[in-house]
Amino acid sequence: MPESKSMKEREEAHWAKTSRLMFTHLGVWFFFGYVIHMFVVPLNKITIPILNFPLGFYMAAQGSLIVFVVMLFMFAKQQDKIDREFGFAEED
């Protein structure tokens, strides 16, 4: 990050990127938390070969949870990258 930018400009740019990342993850969360479940009945017509579970059941019971856990790790890694870019990282 160039030293010529003031602290206020850095904070605003950091917050803009952080907000964009947060809203992107909230959108994905909303999709897998609510939208997918609105289509459970049509998805149940598709059967997963493993143990013959209907896809709607699988997405409700397992798929969404897997996506949420993966999202947590992705968000932490992406936020750390943003923090380091703007000089706000917490050192280990």
Phi, psi and omega in degrees: 000128180298141181286345184288341180282139178287163180301320181297317179296319178297317179297319180293317179294320178298313181295323179298314179291320179296318179297316179299317178297315181298314181291328175297313179293324176295323177296316178295317178301314180299317180301308183282339180273330185234308187297313179304320184287342175290340183251027182299316183298309177296325180292333180292344177286343177264128181252135176277132183302331181286112177062013177055040175278141173292146184300320179300316178297316181298315181297322181288320186273324188233314188303312181296320180296320178297316179299318181297318180294316178298319179299321179301313180292319179297315181299315181299317180293316181293321179293321177299320178297317178296315180300318180293323180300323184259004177079026179247017184287147173270125181281143181282000000 
